[in-house]
GROMACS .gro file of C-alpha atoms in nm:
model
  480
    1MET     CA    1  -0.988  15.203 -18.127
    2GLU     CA    2  -1.257  15.285 -17.876
    3ARG     CA    3  -1.379  15.637 -17.824
    4THR     CA    4  -1.279  15.619 -17.456
    5GLU     CA    5  -0.919  15.571 -17.560
    6THR     CA    6  -0.909  15.846 -17.821
    7SER     CA    7  -1.091  16.111 -17.621
    8THR     CA    8  -0.852  16.398 -17.559
    9LYS     CA    9  -1.099  16.654 -17.435
   10HIS     CA   10  -0.982  16.833 -17.121
   11GLY     CA   11  -1.154  17.032 -16.853
   12LEU     CA   12  -1.466  16.942 -16.659
   13MET     CA   13  -1.626  16.733 -16.937
   14GLY     CA   14  -1.306  16.538 -16.991
   15THR     CA   15  -1.270  16.471 -16.619
   16ILE     CA   16  -1.631  16.348 -16.594
   17SER     CA   17  -1.594  16.132 -16.905
   18THR     CA   18  -1.268  15.971 -16.788
   19ALA     CA   19  -1.400  15.904 -16.438
   20TYR     CA   20  -1.730  15.767 -16.572
   21ASN     CA   21  -1.554  15.526 -16.807
   22LYS     CA   22  -1.322  15.401 -16.530
   23MET     CA   23  -1.622  15.347 -16.298
   24LEU     CA   24  -1.793  15.127 -16.558
   25LEU     CA   25  -1.487  14.902 -16.549
   26ASN     CA   26  -1.492  14.885 -16.170
   27PRO     CA   27  -1.753  14.635 -16.041
   28ALA     CA   28  -1.775  14.817 -15.704
   29TYR     CA   29  -1.889  15.139 -15.876
   30LYS     CA   30  -2.049  15.019 -16.199
   31TYR     CA   31  -2.395  14.944 -16.066
   32ALA     CA   32  -2.395  15.243 -15.829
   33VAL     CA   33  -2.327  15.491 -16.112
   34LEU     CA   34  -2.584  15.326 -16.337
   35LEU     CA   35  -2.858  15.331 -16.071
   36LEU     CA   36  -2.787  15.681 -15.939
   37GLY     CA   37  -2.800  15.824 -16.291
   38LEU     CA   38  -3.076  15.595 -16.417
   39PRO     CA   39  -3.268  15.866 -16.619
   40VAL     CA   40  -2.947  15.985 -16.786
   41ASN     CA   41  -2.820  15.629 -16.849
   42LEU     CA   42  -3.151  15.539 -17.019
   43VAL     CA   43  -3.105  15.823 -17.263
   44VAL     CA   44  -2.748  15.718 -17.324
   45LEU     CA   45  -2.861  15.361 -17.375
   46LEU     CA   46  -3.116  15.474 -17.634
   47PHE     CA   47  -2.850  15.663 -17.833
   48TYR     CA   48  -2.613  15.368 -17.800
   49LEU     CA   49  -2.868  15.122 -17.944
   50VAL     CA   50  -2.938  15.358 -18.235
   51GLN     CA   51  -2.568  15.406 -18.314
   52ARG     CA   52  -2.499  15.038 -18.276
   53THR     CA   53  -2.715  14.963 -18.580
   54LYS     CA   54  -2.465  15.169 -18.784
   55ASP     CA   55  -2.160  15.009 -18.626
   56THR     CA   56  -1.922  14.844 -18.874
   57TYR     CA   57  -1.710  14.678 -18.608
   58SER     CA   58  -1.881  14.337 -18.639
   59SER     CA   59  -1.850  14.331 -19.017
   60VAL     CA   60  -1.485  14.441 -19.006
   61ARG     CA   61  -1.416  14.179 -18.740
   62ASP     CA   62  -1.580  13.903 -18.940
   63GLU     CA   63  -1.392  14.008 -19.254
   64THR     CA   64  -1.059  14.008 -19.067
   65LYS     CA   65  -1.135  13.669 -18.912
   66TYR     CA   66  -1.211  13.523 -19.258
   67GLU     CA   67  -0.888  13.660 -19.400
   68LEU     CA   68  -0.681  13.512 -19.115
   69ILE     CA   69  -0.842  13.171 -19.154
   70VAL     CA   70  -0.809  13.167 -19.535
   71SER     CA   71  -0.443  13.270 -19.515
   72GLY     CA   72  -0.378  12.968 -19.294
   73TYR     CA   73  -0.267  13.185 -19.001
   74ARG     CA   74  -0.476  12.990 -18.744
   75ASP     CA   75  -0.338  12.655 -18.863
   76ARG     CA   76   0.020  12.783 -18.845
   77LEU     CA   77  -0.045  12.928 -18.503
   78ARG     CA   78  -0.188  12.598 -18.383
   79ALA     CA   79   0.114  12.407 -18.515
   80GLU     CA   80   0.358  12.647 -18.341
   81ILE     CA   81   0.173  12.621 -18.009
   82LYS     CA   82   0.160  12.241 -18.031
   83GLU     CA   83   0.534  12.228 -18.094
   84GLN     CA   84   0.603  12.468 -17.802
   85LEU     CA   85   0.390  12.259 -17.564
   86LEU     CA   86   0.560  11.934 -17.671
   87ARG     CA   87   0.904  12.086 -17.608
   88LYS     CA   88   0.787  12.223 -17.273
   89HIS     CA   89   0.651  11.886 -17.154
   90ALA     CA   90   0.965  11.707 -17.274
   91PHE     CA   91   1.192  11.956 -17.094
   92PHE     CA   92   1.007  11.915 -16.762
   93GLY     CA   93   0.963  11.536 -16.812
   94GLN     CA   94   0.585  11.563 -16.804
   95GLN     CA   95   0.363  11.291 -16.948
   96VAL     CA   96   0.038  11.411 -17.108
   97THR     CA   97  -0.227  11.214 -17.296
   98PRO     CA   98  -0.316  11.309 -17.654
   99ASP     CA   99  -0.660  11.429 -17.542
  100GLU     CA  100  -0.506  11.655 -17.271
  101LEU     CA  101  -0.251  11.791 -17.520
  102LYS     CA  102  -0.529  11.866 -17.768
  103ARG     CA  103  -0.729  12.057 -17.503
  104GLN     CA  104  -0.424  12.266 -17.413
  105VAL     CA  105  -0.346  12.341 -17.778
  106ASP     CA  106  -0.708  12.436 -17.853
  107LYS     CA  107  -0.737  12.663 -17.550
  108THR     CA  108  -0.405  12.843 -17.611
  109THR     CA  109  -0.472  12.875 -17.983
  110ALA     CA  110  -0.816  13.024 -17.926
  111ASN     CA  111  -0.685  13.282 -17.679
  112GLN     CA  112  -0.395  13.397 -17.897
  113PHE     CA  113  -0.608  13.398 -18.211
  114GLN     CA  114  -0.864  13.625 -18.040
  115MET     CA  115  -0.593  13.864 -17.931
  116VAL     CA  116  -0.451  13.886 -18.284
  117LEU     CA  117  -0.799  13.925 -18.430
  118LEU     CA  118  -0.875  14.213 -18.189
  119ASP     CA  119  -0.550  14.390 -18.278
  120ARG     CA  120  -0.598  14.348 -18.652
  121THR     CA  121  -0.960  14.468 -18.632
  122ASN     CA  122  -0.872  14.777 -18.430
  123GLU     CA  123  -0.587  14.852 -18.671
  124LYS     CA  124  -0.825  14.838 -18.969
  125LEU     CA  125  -1.073  15.063 -18.794
  126LYS     CA  126  -0.795  15.307 -18.715
  127GLN     CA  127  -0.676  15.314 -19.075
  128SER     CA  128  -1.030  15.379 -19.199
  129LYS     CA  129  -1.077  15.643 -18.926
  130GLN     CA  130  -1.374  15.453 -18.783
  131GLN     CA  131  -1.448  15.391 -18.417
  132ARG     CA  132  -1.616  15.106 -18.240
  133VAL     CA  133  -1.948  15.206 -18.088
  134THR     CA  134  -1.949  15.141 -17.715
  135TYR     CA  135  -2.178  15.252 -17.432
  136ALA     CA  136  -1.897  15.444 -17.261
  137GLY     CA  137  -1.802  15.602 -17.592
  138THR     CA  138  -2.165  15.709 -17.652
  139PHE     CA  139  -2.173  15.887 -17.314
  140THR     CA  140  -1.846  16.061 -17.396
  141SER     CA  141  -1.974  16.182 -17.734
  142LEU     CA  142  -2.300  16.309 -17.579
  143LEU     CA  143  -2.111  16.480 -17.302
  144GLU     CA  144  -1.918  16.682 -17.560
  145HIS     CA  145  -2.246  16.870 -17.624
  146PRO     CA  146  -2.304  17.131 -17.347
  147LEU     CA  147  -2.681  17.104 -17.385
  148PHE     CA  148  -2.673  16.738 -17.290
  149PHE     CA  149  -2.482  16.810 -16.971
  150ILE     CA  150  -2.711  17.099 -16.880
  151ALA     CA  151  -3.025  16.893 -16.943
  152SER     CA  152  -2.893  16.587 -16.760
  153PHE     CA  153  -2.742  16.771 -16.462
  154ILE     CA  154  -3.053  16.778 -16.236
  155PRO     CA  155  -3.181  16.421 -16.305
  156GLY     CA  156  -2.821  16.290 -16.294
  157LEU     CA  157  -2.702  16.496 -15.995
  158PRO     CA  158  -2.640  16.195 -15.767
  159MET     CA  159  -2.444  16.024 -16.043
  160TYR     CA  160  -2.236  16.334 -16.123
  161PHE     CA  161  -2.163  16.380 -15.753
  162LEU     CA  162  -2.035  16.020 -15.731
  163VAL     CA  163  -1.832  16.070 -16.048
  164TYR     CA  164  -1.678  16.384 -15.899
  165LEU     CA  165  -1.584  16.192 -15.584
  166TYR     CA  166  -1.426  15.920 -15.795
  167SER     CA  167  -1.228  16.169 -16.005
  168ASN     CA  168  -1.063  16.315 -15.694
  169SER     CA  169  -0.826  16.054 -15.548
  170TYR     CA  170  -0.837  16.200 -15.195
  171LEU     CA  171  -1.215  16.233 -15.182
  172LYS     CA  172  -1.249  15.884 -15.329
  173TYR     CA  173  -1.016  15.746 -15.059
  174ILE     CA  174  -1.223  15.907 -14.783
  175PHE     CA  175  -1.554  15.810 -14.943
  176GLU     CA  176  -1.456  15.442 -14.972
  177ARG     CA  177  -1.358  15.428 -14.608
  178LEU     CA  178  -1.680  15.594 -14.500
  179VAL     CA  179  -1.877  15.335 -14.698
  180MET     CA  180  -1.677  15.052 -14.542
  181SER     CA  181  -1.745  15.204 -14.199
  182MET     CA  182  -2.120  15.202 -14.274
  183PHE     CA  183  -2.104  14.829 -14.347
  184VAL     CA  184  -1.910  14.773 -14.026
  185ILE     CA  185  -2.168  14.968 -13.823
  186LEU     CA  186  -2.449  14.773 -13.991
  187GLY     CA  187  -2.276  14.447 -13.904
  188VAL     CA  188  -2.227  14.553 -13.545
  189ALA     CA  189  -2.595  14.651 -13.517
  190VAL     CA  190  -2.718  14.321 -13.658
  191LEU     CA  191  -2.479  14.113 -13.448
  192VAL     CA  192  -2.557  14.293 -13.120
  193PHE     CA  193  -2.934  14.278 -13.182
  194THR     CA  194  -2.916  13.906 -13.266
  195ILE     CA  195  -2.721  13.830 -12.948
  196LEU     CA  196  -2.971  14.025 -12.738
  197HIS     CA  197  -3.263  13.857 -12.915
  198LEU     CA  198  -3.119  13.517 -12.829
  199SER     CA  199  -3.036  13.612 -12.471
  200PRO     CA  200  -3.183  13.383 -12.206
  201PHE     CA  201  -3.286  13.687 -12.005
  202HIS     CA  202  -3.645  13.804 -12.067
  203PRO     CA  203  -3.699  14.182 -12.037
  204ALA     CA  204  -4.065  14.149 -11.925
  205ALA     CA  205  -3.989  13.897 -11.649
  206ASN     CA  206  -3.689  14.095 -11.520
  207ILE     CA  207  -3.867  14.432 -11.514
  208LEU     CA  208  -4.213  14.324 -11.395
  209GLY     CA  209  -4.079  14.076 -11.141
  210GLU     CA  210  -4.165  13.716 -11.050
  211THR     CA  211  -4.519  13.806 -10.947
  212ALA     CA  212  -4.612  13.928 -11.297
  213THR     CA  213  -4.898  13.745 -11.460
  214GLN     CA  214  -4.888  13.612 -11.818
  215GLU     CA  215  -5.134  13.885 -11.922
  216GLN     CA  216  -4.903  14.152 -11.788
  217ILE     CA  217  -4.603  13.995 -11.968
  218ASP     CA  218  -4.798  13.975 -12.294
  219ALA     CA  219  -4.908  14.337 -12.259
  220PHE     CA  220  -4.545  14.443 -12.196
  221ASN     CA  221  -4.422  14.252 -12.499
  222LYS     CA  222  -4.695  14.404 -12.721
  223MET     CA  223  -4.622  14.756 -12.597
  224HIS     CA  224  -4.251  14.728 -12.681
  225GLY     CA  225  -4.294  14.521 -13.000
  226LEU     CA  226  -4.128  14.210 -12.851
  227ASP     CA  227  -4.413  13.994 -12.981
  228GLN     CA  228  -4.319  14.067 -13.344
  229PRO     CA  229  -4.099  13.838 -13.561
  230TYR     CA  230  -3.721  13.872 -13.543
  231PHE     CA  231  -3.680  14.047 -13.880
  232VAL     CA  232  -3.955  14.300 -13.804
  233GLN     CA  233  -3.788  14.390 -13.473
  234LEU     CA  234  -3.448  14.412 -13.644
  235TRP     CA  235  -3.580  14.641 -13.915
  236ASN     CA  236  -3.747  14.869 -13.659
  237THR     CA  237  -3.427  14.886 -13.459
  238LEU     CA  238  -3.208  14.968 -13.761
  239LYS     CA  239  -3.459  15.229 -13.874
  240GLY     CA  240  -3.453  15.380 -13.524
  241ILE     CA  241  -3.072  15.393 -13.525
  242ALA     CA  242  -3.066  15.563 -13.866
  243THR     CA  243  -3.328  15.822 -13.764
  244PHE     CA  244  -3.189  15.872 -13.414
  245ASP     CA  245  -3.521  15.759 -13.267
  246LEU     CA  246  -3.492  15.440 -13.063
  247GLY     CA  247  -3.803  15.516 -12.861
  248LYS     CA  248  -3.817  15.465 -12.488
  249SER     CA  249  -3.614  15.223 -12.276
  250PHE     CA  250  -3.782  14.918 -12.127
  251SER     CA  251  -3.694  15.027 -11.774
  252GLY     CA  252  -3.757  15.387 -11.670
  253SER     CA  253  -3.944  15.481 -11.987
  254GLU     CA  254  -3.672  15.736 -12.071
  255GLU     CA  255  -3.600  15.853 -12.423
  256VAL     CA  256  -3.304  15.643 -12.529
  257THR     CA  257  -3.154  15.893 -12.773
  258ALA     CA  258  -3.177  16.182 -12.528
  259THR     CA  259  -3.024  15.971 -12.250
  260ILE     CA  260  -2.734  15.860 -12.468
  261ALA     CA  261  -2.683  16.220 -12.588
  262SER     CA  262  -2.641  16.327 -12.225
  263LYS     CA  263  -2.411  16.039 -12.121
  264PHE     CA  264  -2.195  15.985 -12.429
  265PRO     CA  265  -2.013  16.324 -12.417
  266ILE     CA  266  -1.886  16.242 -12.066
  267THR     CA  267  -1.722  15.917 -12.186
  268LEU     CA  268  -1.592  16.080 -12.504
  269THR     CA  269  -1.442  16.375 -12.312
  270LEU     CA  270  -1.277  16.140 -12.063
  271THR     CA  271  -1.131  15.931 -12.343
  272ILE     CA  272  -1.002  16.228 -12.547
  273ILE     CA  273  -0.830  16.385 -12.243
  274ALA     CA  274  -0.676  16.050 -12.151
  275LEU     CA  275  -0.558  16.011 -12.510
  276ALA     CA  276  -0.402  16.360 -12.522
  277LEU     CA  277  -0.225  16.304 -12.188
  278ALA     CA  278  -0.097  15.965 -12.298
  279LEU     CA  279   0.040  16.102 -12.626
  280LEU     CA  280   0.197  16.404 -12.454
  281ILE     CA  281   0.397  16.172 -12.229
  282ALA     CA  282   0.441  15.857 -12.439
  283LEU     CA  283   0.576  16.005 -12.764
  284PRO     CA  284   0.876  16.191 -12.612
  285ILE     CA  285   0.960  15.900 -12.386
  286GLY     CA  286   0.950  15.653 -12.673
  287ILE     CA  287   1.168  15.872 -12.899
  288VAL     CA  288   1.429  15.935 -12.624
  289SER     CA  289   1.436  15.566 -12.535
  290ALA     CA  290   1.500  15.478 -12.902
  291ALA     CA  291   1.775  15.742 -12.923
  292LYS     CA  292   1.950  15.586 -12.621
  293PRO     CA  293   1.894  15.207 -12.659
  294ASN     CA  294   2.017  14.975 -12.384
  295SER     CA  295   2.077  15.270 -12.149
  296PHE     CA  296   1.956  15.301 -11.788
  297PHE     CA  297   1.667  15.519 -11.909
  298ASP     CA  298   1.574  15.265 -12.173
  299TYR     CA  299   1.562  14.972 -11.929
  300THR     CA  300   1.369  15.179 -11.675
  301PHE     CA  301   1.117  15.280 -11.940
  302ILE     CA  302   1.068  14.921 -12.059
  303PHE     CA  303   1.004  14.809 -11.700
  304ILE     CA  304   0.749  15.090 -11.636
  305ALA     CA  305   0.576  15.023 -11.969
  306LEU     CA  306   0.537  14.656 -11.886
  307LEU     CA  307   0.386  14.754 -11.551
  308GLY     CA  308   0.144  14.990 -11.725
  309LEU     CA  309   0.032  14.716 -11.965
  310SER     CA  310  -0.001  14.458 -11.691
  311ILE     CA  311  -0.192  14.650 -11.422
  312PRO     CA  312  -0.574  14.596 -11.441
  313SER     CA  313  -0.751  14.930 -11.463
  314PHE     CA  314  -1.006  14.848 -11.189
  315TRP     CA  315  -0.726  14.757 -10.946
  316GLN     CA  316  -0.530  15.070 -11.034
  317GLY     CA  317  -0.841  15.281 -10.979
  318LEU     CA  318  -0.906  15.128 -10.637
  319ILE     CA  319  -0.542  15.182 -10.534
  320PHE     CA  320  -0.564  15.546 -10.642
  321ILE     CA  321  -0.883  15.597 -10.440
  322LEU     CA  322  -0.732  15.433 -10.129
  323ASN     CA  323  -0.412  15.643 -10.145
  324PHE     CA  324  -0.506  15.977 -10.300
  325SER     CA  325  -0.865  16.006 -10.175
  326ILE     CA  326  -0.893  15.821  -9.845
  327LYS     CA  327  -0.536  15.831  -9.712
  328LEU     CA  328  -0.395  16.161  -9.847
  329GLN     CA  329  -0.729  16.327  -9.926
  330TRP     CA  330  -0.581  16.509 -10.223
  331LEU     CA  331  -0.843  16.415 -10.484
  332PRO     CA  332  -1.216  16.333 -10.467
  333ALA     CA  333  -1.297  15.962 -10.484
  334THR     CA  334  -1.591  16.001 -10.724
  335PHE     CA  335  -1.637  16.203 -11.036
  336ASN     CA  336  -1.815  16.539 -11.010
  337PRO     CA  337  -1.856  16.755 -11.324
  338GLN     CA  338  -1.841  17.068 -11.105
  339ASN     CA  339  -1.499  16.970 -10.963
  340GLY     CA  340  -1.215  16.968 -11.211
  341LEU     CA  341  -0.988  16.771 -10.979
  342SER     CA  342  -1.224  16.472 -10.988
  343ILE     CA  343  -1.130  16.393 -11.350
  344ILE     CA  344  -0.759  16.352 -11.280
  345MET     CA  345  -0.761  15.996 -11.144
  346PRO     CA  346  -1.008  15.859 -11.408
  347VAL     CA  347  -0.799  16.012 -11.685
  348VAL     CA  348  -0.475  15.867 -11.551
  349VAL     CA  349  -0.625  15.523 -11.502
  350LEU     CA  350  -0.784  15.519 -11.846
  351GLY     CA  351  -0.472  15.652 -12.017
  352THR     CA  352  -0.211  15.430 -11.847
  353GLY     CA  353  -0.250  15.133 -12.081
  354LEU     CA  354  -0.253  15.356 -12.392
  355MET     CA  355   0.050  15.546 -12.264
  356ALA     CA  356   0.249  15.227 -12.226
  357ALA     CA  357   0.139  15.084 -12.563
  358VAL     CA  358   0.215  15.402 -12.759
  359ALA     CA  359   0.550  15.456 -12.588
  360ARG     CA  360   0.663  15.097 -12.665
  361MET     CA  361   0.546  15.122 -13.025
  362THR     CA  362   0.718  15.460 -13.066
  363ARG     CA  363   1.043  15.311 -12.933
  364SER     CA  364   1.034  14.997 -13.149
  365SER     CA  365   0.917  15.179 -13.464
  366THR     CA  366   1.185  15.449 -13.429
  367LEU     CA  367   1.454  15.188 -13.367
  368GLU     CA  368   1.358  15.015 -13.694
  369VAL     CA  369   1.427  15.323 -13.904
  370ILE     CA  370   1.707  15.483 -13.706
  371ASN     CA  371   1.975  15.271 -13.876
  372GLU     CA  372   1.842  15.302 -14.230
  373ASP     CA  373   2.067  15.443 -14.504
  374TYR     CA  374   1.886  15.777 -14.532
  375ILE     CA  375   1.932  15.832 -14.155
  376LEU     CA  376   2.306  15.764 -14.187
  377THR     CA  377   2.318  16.003 -14.484
  378ALA     CA  378   2.145  16.275 -14.281
  379LYS     CA  379   2.401  16.227 -14.002
  380ALA     CA  380   2.683  16.240 -14.253
  381LYS     CA  381   2.556  16.579 -14.378
  382GLY     CA  382   2.617  16.717 -14.031
  383LEU     CA  383   2.262  16.733 -13.901
  384SER     CA  384   2.227  16.716 -13.525
  385GLN     CA  385   2.077  16.408 -13.361
  386ARG     CA  386   1.766  16.607 -13.272
  387GLN     CA  387   1.715  16.714 -13.633
  388VAL     CA  388   1.771  16.360 -13.759
  389LEU     CA  389   1.520  16.218 -13.515
  390LEU     CA  390   1.245  16.476 -13.562
  391LYS     CA  391   1.274  16.540 -13.936
  392HIS     CA  392   1.366  16.199 -14.072
  393ALA     CA  393   1.325  15.912 -13.821
  394VAL     CA  394   0.993  16.001 -13.654
  395GLY     CA  395   0.823  16.095 -13.981
  396ASN     CA  396   0.891  15.750 -14.124
  397ALA     CA  397   0.814  15.568 -13.800
  398VAL     CA  398   0.479  15.734 -13.738
  399ILE     CA  399   0.254  15.494 -13.936
  400PRO     CA  400   0.265  15.203 -13.683
  401ILE     CA  401   0.222  15.458 -13.402
  402ILE     CA  402  -0.094  15.598 -13.562
  403THR     CA  403  -0.226  15.241 -13.600
  404VAL     CA  404  -0.179  15.170 -13.230
  405ILE     CA  405  -0.340  15.502 -13.135
  406GLY     CA  406  -0.646  15.426 -13.347
  407LEU     CA  407  -0.686  15.075 -13.207
  408GLN     CA  408  -0.626  15.181 -12.851
  409PHE     CA  409  -0.868  15.472 -12.875
  410GLY     CA  410  -1.144  15.229 -12.974
  411GLY     CA  411  -1.050  15.001 -12.686
  412MET     CA  412  -1.050  15.293 -12.443
  413LEU     CA  413  -1.390  15.419 -12.557
  414GLY     CA  414  -1.542  15.075 -12.547
  415GLY     CA  415  -1.366  14.971 -12.227
  416ALA     CA  416  -1.431  15.287 -12.027
  417ALA     CA  417  -1.711  15.110 -11.840
  418VAL     CA  418  -1.470  14.967 -11.582
  419THR     CA  419  -1.320  15.305 -11.505
  420GLU     CA  420  -1.665  15.468 -11.495
  421LYS     CA  421  -1.789  15.209 -11.249
  422VAL     CA  422  -1.487  15.250 -11.019
  423PHE     CA  423  -1.516  15.630 -11.004
  424ASN     CA  424  -1.900  15.641 -11.026
  425ILE     CA  425  -1.908  15.823 -11.361
  426SER     CA  426  -2.245  15.831 -11.530
  427GLY     CA  427  -2.113  15.769 -11.881
  428ILE     CA  428  -2.218  15.553 -12.171
  429GLY     CA  429  -2.006  15.257 -12.056
  430SER     CA  430  -2.167  15.221 -11.715
  431TYR     CA  431  -2.507  15.290 -11.877
  432ILE     CA  432  -2.469  14.991 -12.112
  433VAL     CA  433  -2.353  14.767 -11.826
  434ASP     CA  434  -2.654  14.864 -11.612
  435LYS     CA  435  -2.893  14.785 -11.898
  436GLN     CA  436  -2.723  14.462 -12.007
  437PHE     CA  437  -2.883  14.216 -11.767
  438ILE     CA  438  -3.245  14.318 -11.828
  439PRO     CA  439  -3.168  14.323 -12.131
  440ASP     CA  440  -3.291  14.668 -12.230
  441ILE     CA  441  -3.255  14.624 -12.606
  442PRO     CA  442  -3.314  14.987 -12.724
  443SER     CA  443  -3.071  15.128 -12.464
  444ILE     CA  444  -2.799  14.873 -12.534
  445MET     CA  445  -2.836  14.902 -12.910
  446GLY     CA  446  -2.811  15.279 -12.893
  447GLY     CA  447  -2.509  15.279 -12.667
  448VAL     CA  448  -2.318  15.011 -12.857
  449VAL     CA  449  -2.399  15.132 -13.210
  450TYR     CA  450  -2.332  15.498 -13.149
  451THR     CA  451  -2.002  15.401 -12.982
  452ALA     CA  452  -1.922  15.192 -13.292
  453ILE     CA  453  -2.001  15.494 -13.512
  454THR     CA  454  -1.754  15.705 -13.316
  455ILE     CA  455  -1.484  15.435 -13.337
  456SER     CA  456  -1.547  15.398 -13.711
  457LEU     CA  457  -1.506  15.772 -13.764
  458VAL     CA  458  -1.182  15.763 -13.567
  459ASN     CA  459  -1.058  15.480 -13.789
  460VAL     CA  460  -1.143  15.690 -14.096
  461MET     CA  461  -0.937  15.973 -13.950
  462VAL     CA  462  -0.653  15.728 -13.893
  463ASP     CA  463  -0.670  15.620 -14.256
  464ILE     CA  464  -0.658  15.984 -14.365
  465LEU     CA  465  -0.353  16.037 -14.148
  466TYR     CA  466  -0.191  15.737 -14.321
  467ALA     CA  467  -0.227  15.918 -14.654
  468PHE     CA  468  -0.100  16.241 -14.503
  469PHE     CA  469   0.216  16.094 -14.354
  470ASP     CA  470   0.299  15.820 -14.609
  471PRO     CA  471   0.372  15.938 -14.966
  472ARG     CA  472   0.351  15.576 -15.089
  473ILE     CA  473  -0.019  15.568 -15.001
  474ARG     CA  474  -0.080  15.900 -15.177
  475SER     CA  475   0.096  15.769 -15.486
  476LYS     CA  476  -0.112  15.450 -15.482
  477MET     CA  477  -0.430  15.654 -15.442
  478LYS     CA  478  -0.361  15.847 -15.762
  479GLN     CA  479  -0.311  15.526 -15.961
  480TYR     CA  480  -0.677  15.421 -15.930
   0.00000   0.00000   0.00000
């Protein structure tokens, strides 16, 4: 029996040992934990190689294998398997050649013989109170000595931090989703840069104009690094994104990071307010509609929701401006940070589609669970319809709703450019559109990638909400 299976030590050392051993069996974490704790793992490897020279597992295994062969066990096993396969093929009417039958018998016999050999060997080791020397077992035995942990803590700090994350199911869940988000952001950055690099529009020609000479174009390309190979430009761009230093834009010579930092909060604020307004209206409407299916309210709601999903946002914005700004003069036609009323129409236009989508999903998701057995049981216990809906139905119907909210928020944040253009809002969406046709690569990369980072973080929050609302996900998290 391996040391990892017999270790019963509790507390911090036991938690670290258990998590470390599990990580070595997980390909996604194995190389990360070995690299992050390289100095510590080298010491463990040295002790493992020394102890392995004293390991009796190989000799016990060879002795057990010899005994099994001499006793005729392998021949009997082979005969039994051959007979089983012949009966199986005869039952199903399958025709197999002698060579194919021999291959099947040899393969099955070898697998079962190895399993029996492993069990017999481990049983002998257990009876003799010996343990097989393994790398994971060596780490566990060393960790039982406090001095080893103290001496290895500083050089192995990154490894121990990763092990701690892995040992906590909730932190591991969040960490894995953050890592996946990093790969998504990296993929977005590479894809967007490649598309811009292959764009038929040439920044130098568009900015300098048709009268620019070849010398001026070459000087522009050299100044902005456009004369360098593709991979060099890509590396510089990714490094700039990671360090929040994308340099200056091609047009205007403005600091890209500072410009995005001034424009992005406007778009984010607009999106969050639109999201809050949409949820405040959509959730109650969807729940009430599900509680009264096929009623006048339900049909009216479905009709309005379809209208909300069908109306283009730019057309809705223009209609609002014509009626509420020009005709009635209730609200300003363009956005002004100093005037709170100017944000009303952009928020309503941006939130209309989300409101309709969330309300419809709330209705359909609540209808799916409202006739389940546990809902009928709650009603039979005498709970009011309000209590049944809020405490039992909505809680179980919330997962699809959270999914729609997460997806729609990303669409709102990325699609806010249309609304910003209609209401003359100087946000990140309109900024990217203005820079697109140059193309101003640093500005576009900054706007798109930092928007992707925000959307990825929102998706991580959605995944966390999944675990918070769904006990099945929490239970699954604790199994790994």
